[in-house]
Each structure stands twice: as structure tokens, then as C-alpha cells.
XYZ file of C-alpha atoms in Angstrom:
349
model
C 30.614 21.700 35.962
C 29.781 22.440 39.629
C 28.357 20.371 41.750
C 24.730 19.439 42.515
C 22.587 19.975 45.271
C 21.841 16.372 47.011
C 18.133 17.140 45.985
C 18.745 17.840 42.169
C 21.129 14.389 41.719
C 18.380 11.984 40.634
C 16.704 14.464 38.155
C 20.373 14.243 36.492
C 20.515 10.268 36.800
C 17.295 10.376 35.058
C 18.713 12.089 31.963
C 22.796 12.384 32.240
C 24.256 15.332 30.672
C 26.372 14.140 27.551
C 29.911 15.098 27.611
C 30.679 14.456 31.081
C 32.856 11.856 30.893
C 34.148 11.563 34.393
C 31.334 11.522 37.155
C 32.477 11.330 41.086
C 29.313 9.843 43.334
C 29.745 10.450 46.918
C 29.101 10.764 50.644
C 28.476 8.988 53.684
C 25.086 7.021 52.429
C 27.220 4.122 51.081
C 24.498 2.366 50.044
C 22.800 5.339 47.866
C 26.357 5.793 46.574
C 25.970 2.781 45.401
C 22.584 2.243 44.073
C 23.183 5.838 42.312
C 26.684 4.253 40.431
C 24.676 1.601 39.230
C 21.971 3.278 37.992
C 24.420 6.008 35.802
C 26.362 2.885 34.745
C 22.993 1.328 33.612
C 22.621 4.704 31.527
C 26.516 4.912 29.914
C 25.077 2.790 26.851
C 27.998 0.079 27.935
C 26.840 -3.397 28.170
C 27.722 -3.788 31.839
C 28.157 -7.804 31.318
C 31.014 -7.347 28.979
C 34.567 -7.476 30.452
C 35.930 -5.925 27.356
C 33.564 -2.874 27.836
C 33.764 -2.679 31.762
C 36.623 -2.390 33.966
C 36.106 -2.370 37.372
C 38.667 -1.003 39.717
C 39.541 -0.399 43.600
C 41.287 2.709 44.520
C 43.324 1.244 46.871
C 45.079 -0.688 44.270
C 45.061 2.664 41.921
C 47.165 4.471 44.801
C 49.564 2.032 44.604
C 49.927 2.330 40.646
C 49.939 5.902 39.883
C 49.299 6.582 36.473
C 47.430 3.078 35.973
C 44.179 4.734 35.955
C 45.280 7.244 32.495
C 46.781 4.382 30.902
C 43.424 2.144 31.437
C 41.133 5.386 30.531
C 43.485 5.890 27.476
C 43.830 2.096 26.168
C 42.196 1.044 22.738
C 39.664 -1.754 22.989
C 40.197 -4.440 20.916
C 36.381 -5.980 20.928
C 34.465 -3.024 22.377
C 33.245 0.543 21.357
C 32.913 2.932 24.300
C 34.056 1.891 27.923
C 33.409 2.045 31.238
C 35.931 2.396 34.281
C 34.122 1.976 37.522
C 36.224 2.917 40.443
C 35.057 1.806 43.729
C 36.231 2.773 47.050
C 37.734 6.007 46.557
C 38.602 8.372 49.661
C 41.396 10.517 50.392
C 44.167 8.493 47.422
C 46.476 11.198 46.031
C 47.529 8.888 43.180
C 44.090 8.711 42.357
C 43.091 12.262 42.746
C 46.437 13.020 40.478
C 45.123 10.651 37.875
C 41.565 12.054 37.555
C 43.479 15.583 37.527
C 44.944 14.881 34.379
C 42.020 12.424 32.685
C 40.099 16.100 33.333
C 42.414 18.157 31.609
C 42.473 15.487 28.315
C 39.531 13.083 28.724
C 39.233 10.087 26.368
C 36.792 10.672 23.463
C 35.526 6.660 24.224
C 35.834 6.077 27.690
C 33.399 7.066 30.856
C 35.615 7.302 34.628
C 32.599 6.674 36.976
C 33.981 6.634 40.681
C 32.166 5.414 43.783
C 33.545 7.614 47.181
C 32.704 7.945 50.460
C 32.038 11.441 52.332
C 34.719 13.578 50.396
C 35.828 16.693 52.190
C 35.153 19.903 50.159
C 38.202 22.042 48.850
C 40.212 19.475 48.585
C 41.474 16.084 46.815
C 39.095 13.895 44.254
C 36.115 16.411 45.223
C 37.870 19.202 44.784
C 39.748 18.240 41.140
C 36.479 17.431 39.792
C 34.404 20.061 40.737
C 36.635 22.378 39.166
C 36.716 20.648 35.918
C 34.529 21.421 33.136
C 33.952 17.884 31.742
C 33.614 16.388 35.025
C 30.141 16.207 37.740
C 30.387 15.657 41.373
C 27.229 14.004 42.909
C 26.373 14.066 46.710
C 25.083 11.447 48.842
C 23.282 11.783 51.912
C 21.043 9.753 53.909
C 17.713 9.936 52.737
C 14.944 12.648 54.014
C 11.305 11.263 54.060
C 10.579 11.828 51.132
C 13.091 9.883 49.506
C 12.294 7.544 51.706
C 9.108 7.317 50.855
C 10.135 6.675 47.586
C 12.013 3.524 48.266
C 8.921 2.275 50.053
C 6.724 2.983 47.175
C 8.785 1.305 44.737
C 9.877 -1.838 46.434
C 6.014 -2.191 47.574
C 5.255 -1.738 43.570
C 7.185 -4.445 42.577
C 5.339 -6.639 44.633
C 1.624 -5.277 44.321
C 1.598 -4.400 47.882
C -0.090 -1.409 49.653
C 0.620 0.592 52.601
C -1.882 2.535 55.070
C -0.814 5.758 56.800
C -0.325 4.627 59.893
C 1.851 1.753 58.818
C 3.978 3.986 56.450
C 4.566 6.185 59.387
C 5.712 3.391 61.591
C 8.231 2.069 59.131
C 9.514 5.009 57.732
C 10.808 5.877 61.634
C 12.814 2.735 61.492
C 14.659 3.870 57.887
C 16.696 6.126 56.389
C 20.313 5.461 57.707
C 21.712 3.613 55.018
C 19.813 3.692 50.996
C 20.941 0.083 50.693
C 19.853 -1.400 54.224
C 16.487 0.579 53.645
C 15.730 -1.142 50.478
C 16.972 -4.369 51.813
C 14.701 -3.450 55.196
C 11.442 -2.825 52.872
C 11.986 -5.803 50.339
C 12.299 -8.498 53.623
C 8.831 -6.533 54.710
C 7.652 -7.518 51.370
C 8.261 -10.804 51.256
C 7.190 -11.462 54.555
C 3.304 -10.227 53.446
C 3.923 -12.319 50.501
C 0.590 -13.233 49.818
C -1.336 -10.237 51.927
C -2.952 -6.954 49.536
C -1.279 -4.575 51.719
C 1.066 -4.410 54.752
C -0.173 -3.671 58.303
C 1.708 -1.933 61.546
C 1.435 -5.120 63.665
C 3.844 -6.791 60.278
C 6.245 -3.561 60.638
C 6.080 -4.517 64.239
C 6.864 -8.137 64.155
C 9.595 -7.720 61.202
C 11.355 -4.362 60.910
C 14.114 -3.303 63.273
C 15.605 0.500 63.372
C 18.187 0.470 60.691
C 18.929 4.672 61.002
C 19.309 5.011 64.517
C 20.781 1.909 65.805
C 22.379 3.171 68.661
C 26.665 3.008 68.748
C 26.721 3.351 71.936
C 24.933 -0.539 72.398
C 28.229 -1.672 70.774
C 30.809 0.703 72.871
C 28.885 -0.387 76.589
C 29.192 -3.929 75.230
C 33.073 -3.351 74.789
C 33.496 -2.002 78.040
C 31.356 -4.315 79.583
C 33.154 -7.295 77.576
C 30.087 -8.782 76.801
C 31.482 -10.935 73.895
C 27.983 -11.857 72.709
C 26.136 -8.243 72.965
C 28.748 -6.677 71.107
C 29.025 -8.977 68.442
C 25.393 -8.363 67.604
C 25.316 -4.077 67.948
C 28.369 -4.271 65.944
C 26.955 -6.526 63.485
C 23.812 -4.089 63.162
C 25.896 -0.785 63.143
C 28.049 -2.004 60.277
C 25.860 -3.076 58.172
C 23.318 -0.632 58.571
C 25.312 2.172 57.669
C 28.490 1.064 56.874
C 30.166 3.367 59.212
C 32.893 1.760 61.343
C 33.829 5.153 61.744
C 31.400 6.272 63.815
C 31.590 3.192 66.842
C 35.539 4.293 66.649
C 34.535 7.894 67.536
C 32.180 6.927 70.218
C 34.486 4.746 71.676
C 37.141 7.278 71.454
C 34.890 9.702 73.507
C 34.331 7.109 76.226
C 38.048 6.084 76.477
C 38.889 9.667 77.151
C 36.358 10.380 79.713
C 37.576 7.389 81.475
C 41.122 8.533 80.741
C 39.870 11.878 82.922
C 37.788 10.427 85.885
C 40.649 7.444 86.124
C 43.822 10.649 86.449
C 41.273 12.078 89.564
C 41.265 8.997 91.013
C 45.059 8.421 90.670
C 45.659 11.973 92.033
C 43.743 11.600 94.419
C 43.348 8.130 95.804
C 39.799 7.987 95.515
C 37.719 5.230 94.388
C 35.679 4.804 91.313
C 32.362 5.818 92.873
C 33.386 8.618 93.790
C 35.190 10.170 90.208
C 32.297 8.806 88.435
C 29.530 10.783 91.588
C 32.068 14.224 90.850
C 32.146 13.431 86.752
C 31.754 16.780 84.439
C 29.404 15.962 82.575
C 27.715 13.699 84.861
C 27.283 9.932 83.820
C 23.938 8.788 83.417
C 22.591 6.744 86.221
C 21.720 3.622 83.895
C 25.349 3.858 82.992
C 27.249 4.116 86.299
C 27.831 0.616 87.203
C 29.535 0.090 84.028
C 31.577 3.385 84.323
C 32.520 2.133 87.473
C 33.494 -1.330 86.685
C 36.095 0.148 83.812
C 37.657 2.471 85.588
C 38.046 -0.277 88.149
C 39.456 -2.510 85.254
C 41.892 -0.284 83.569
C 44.564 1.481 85.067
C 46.016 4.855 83.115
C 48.589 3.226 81.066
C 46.104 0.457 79.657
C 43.429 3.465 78.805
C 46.440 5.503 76.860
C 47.580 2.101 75.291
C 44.039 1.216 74.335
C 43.788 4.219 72.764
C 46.764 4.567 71.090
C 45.909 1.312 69.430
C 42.072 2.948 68.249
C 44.174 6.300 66.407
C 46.296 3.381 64.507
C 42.606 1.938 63.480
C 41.224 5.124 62.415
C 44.316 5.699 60.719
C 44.102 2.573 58.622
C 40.425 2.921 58.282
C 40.742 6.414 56.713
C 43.710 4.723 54.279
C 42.159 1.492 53.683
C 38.384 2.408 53.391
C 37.449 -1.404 52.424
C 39.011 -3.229 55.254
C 36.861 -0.477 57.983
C 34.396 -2.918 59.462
C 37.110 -5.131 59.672
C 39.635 -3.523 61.305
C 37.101 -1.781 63.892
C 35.576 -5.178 64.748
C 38.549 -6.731 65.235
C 40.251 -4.119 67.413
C 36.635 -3.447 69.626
C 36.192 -7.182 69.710
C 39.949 -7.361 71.181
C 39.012 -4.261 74.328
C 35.803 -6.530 74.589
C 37.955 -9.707 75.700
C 40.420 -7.781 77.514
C 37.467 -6.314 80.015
C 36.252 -9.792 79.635
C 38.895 -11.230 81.344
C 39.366 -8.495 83.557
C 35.971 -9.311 84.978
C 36.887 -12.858 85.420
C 39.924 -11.952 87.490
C 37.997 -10.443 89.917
C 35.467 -13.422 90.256
């Protein structure tokens, strides 16, 4: 089968095709990856409570194992019918992507593969095996338009016999969309908050809501290079969880560290100051930002920037191998530049 369009994926949750036995969910909207796996696992027919029926599975330990995931798909229950294996996890694992290769090729009669991913690129690995298989579905994830946005507000707001004006619904659906889970998880806390109310108001999107899509990275990468311990913590906190893309703080970051890199080799060339490379910067730096440029390139001499970034490639790295330990490794690597330009401050106090 070929793949869907992002807008034709929930008519197929709604009825799934029969005899597609393996069924890849991905992109970047972790949370809609998510809420979409659950929802086709809800519709396999396999009691998802039973741990003779279900088998649930990270990829990360599947790379490690290759050929675990064939022997699993291809093992006789003893006290269930059909089964489920629900991978979660998935990226860029060739062990994995070998393994699906060949459960394509000879699928178990009594056995559904479902497989959570994250953004999967096209033409090649997982994506790319099952799309070209004929007993096989690849379904994309994206963050939601305002439509299906709309959606989510309608149905949480159902379940608790609340309404929603125009104005209101415009209001809140501005601060979603990022993330399918945090959006839910955004409207239900709305909910509960006008527990008691017929209908919810702008001045209660006001008081509760915060901007889950467009929380801005850059909040978290100033805070770094600030080393404002406390600031950071809390942007970070936001970004991760709102969209569940470390990713994107490490490219941000990664963008600043090089344009420092640049404006720090001028002033090494040419024994200037930092006022001055930031005044003759190409692109300029924005005024509200110049003090801070300042105070970094101030901080961090050449060789810290290169080892400072050498360090963020070795995160990405991991983070691209190791897609479940992400937030982890970011925070822990952005929290470590934080305290280093923490105490570079104090040294000059």
C-alpha cells in the first residue's frame, strides 16, 4: 500500500483496512503519533489489558537484538488468539528496519506489528520498507491545522458539557497546535478549571492557557547563554514537553554557538572588543539581544565555543540514536553551558 495523505489518516483509523498487518505511525507530532497508535490498537480486536495478547516493545532494545522482532511476530501464543506487537520509539534502527523488511515479505497470519516513529525521512529505512510493501500502511503525523484543532477542542469540551463562543475559540486555538498530546492536555486543564461554568469565556483562556505551539526556543538558548539557571530550567521545561522536540533547542543553540564562533574569530583577528564584532555582525543582532551577545563573546574564548560545540554534535548524535533519552540528554548538556556562563559571570563580579 502507499502511503496516506496526513489529511486522509483518521478516515482510515475510523475503519482500518483488513489485511494490513504491519502499520508504521509517524512524524514529528509525537503526541498525535501517539494518540493515533492507541486508537488503531483500540481497533486490532486484541484485548489491550492482556499480556499474553500484547507485547509492547522499544526499538532501541530491537536494534540491539536483530531478528528478535520476527521471532516475537512469529511465536505461537499459548493463551491468546491474535496478537499485538506495539513498537514504540522507532527512528533511524537498521535492525529494526531489517526485521519489518522481512515480517513484510512473510507476515504472520495472527499477529498485527503496529510501530510508533518519529519524523521518518522518505526514501529510506522503516518508511521506506513499508511503503513499498503491499501488506503494510505508513501513516503521517503532523501538527495539527485548525481544523483538527478544532476538533480536539470540540471533543474534550463534549465530554464535559462545556461550550465555547467565537471569540474564545479563536483565542485558544492561537495558543495550540504544537504538540496533539499537550493540546488535549492544554484543553482538558481549561475544562476542569470551568468545572461548574455552561461554557468557557476568553478572560478563563486568559487566566489559564499558555502558548503550547509556539513557545519560543530561543527563551531557553538566551537563558543558556545568559546562565540563568532558573529561566532556563523553566523554557526548557515548556519546550520539551510541549512538543517533545529536544531537537529543535539543539539546533537553535547550534546556530547561536556558530555566530558567536564568527563575531568571536573577528575579534581575535583583529583585537577588537565585543561591541564592536557584535555593532559590524552580518546579520545584525537584534538590539534587545546585544547585551547578551556581548557578554558571551566576552565569556568564551574560541577554543571553549569549538569545545562547546563539539560536545552539542555528540548530543545530537545520541539524540538521533537514542530517541527516548532526547530531553534528557539536551537538558543535561544545555543545563551544563548554562552553569559554565554562570560561573563565568561570577568571575567577573
Amino acid at each position: 500500500m502507499a502511503q496516506l495523505k496526513a489529511h486522509e489518516v483518521d478516515g482510515w483509523l475510523a475503519r482500518p483496512q483488513a489485511g494490513t498487518p504491519i502499520v508504521l505511525i509517524y512524524g514529528p507530532d509525537r503526541g498525535l503519533v501517539s494518540e493515533r497508535a492507541r486508537r488503531f490498537a483500540e481497533k486490532s480486536g486484541v484485548p489491550l489489558d492482556d499480556p499474553f495478547s500484547v507485547v509492547r516493545l522499544e526499538a532501541s532494545e530491537l536494534d540491539k537484538d536483530a531478528g528478535r522482532l520476527v521471532d516475537e511476530a512469529n511465536t505461537l501464543p499459548m493463551f491468546a488468539g491474535r496478537r499485538l506487537l506495539w513498537v514504540r520509539n522507532a527512528a533511524g534502527q537498521k535492525a529494526l528496519a531489517d526485521d519489518v523488511k522481512a515480517l513484510c515479505a512473510a507476515p504472520p497470519p495472527e499477529t498485527t506489528i503496529l510501530i510508533e516513529a518519529g519524523d521518518l525521512k522518505k526514501g529510506t529505512g522503516l518508511r521506506a520498507t513499508v511503503e513499498g510493501a503491499k501488506q503494510a500502511i505508513a501513516l503521517p503525523c503532523y501538527s495539527d491545522d485548525a481544523r483538527s484543532v478544532d476538533t480536539v477542542i470540540d471533543d474534550e469540551l463534549r465530554k464535559a458539557g462545556l461550550s465555547i463562543d467565537a471569540e474564545a475559540r479563536a483565542l485558544l486555538r492561537r495558543n495550540l497546535g504544537g504538540d496533539r498530546m499537550a493540546t488535549r492536555a492544554e484543553v482538558a486543564k481549561l475544562a476542569l478549571y470551568a468545572l461548574g461554568q455552561h461554557s468557557i469565556t476568553s478572560d478563563d483562556i486568559r487566566a489559564l492557557t499558555g502558548d503550547v505551539s509556539s513557545v519560543s526556543v530561543d527563551e531557553a538558548v538566551d537563558a543558556v547563554l545568559e546562565g540563568n539557571l532558573a529561566a532556563f530550567d523553566a523554557a526548557y521545561s515548556r519546550q520539551a514537553m510541549g512538543t517533545s522536540q529536544a531537537y529543535a533547542v539543539l539546533s537553535a543553540l547550534q546556530r547561536q554557538l556558530q555566530s558567536l564562533q564568527l563575531m568571536r574569530a573577528a575579534m581575535e583577528r583583529d583585537g577588537g572588543n565585543a561591541a564592536s564584532a557584535v555593532a559590524a555582525a552580518r546579520p545584525p543582532v537584534f538590539f534587545g539581544r546585544r547585551k547578551m551577545v556581548e557578554q558571551s563573546l566576552s565569556r568564551w574564548p574560541s577554543r571553549t565555543l569549538a569545545r562547546i560545540l563539539e560536545r552539542l554534535h555528540e548530543t545530537v548524535l545520541l539524540t538521533r540514536r537514542r530517541p527516548e533519552l532526547a530531553v534528557a540528554a539536551t537538558h543535561r548538556l544545555l543545563l551544563d553551558v548554562a552553569r559554565d556562563a554562570a560561573r563565568g559571570g561570577q568571575a567577573r563580579n
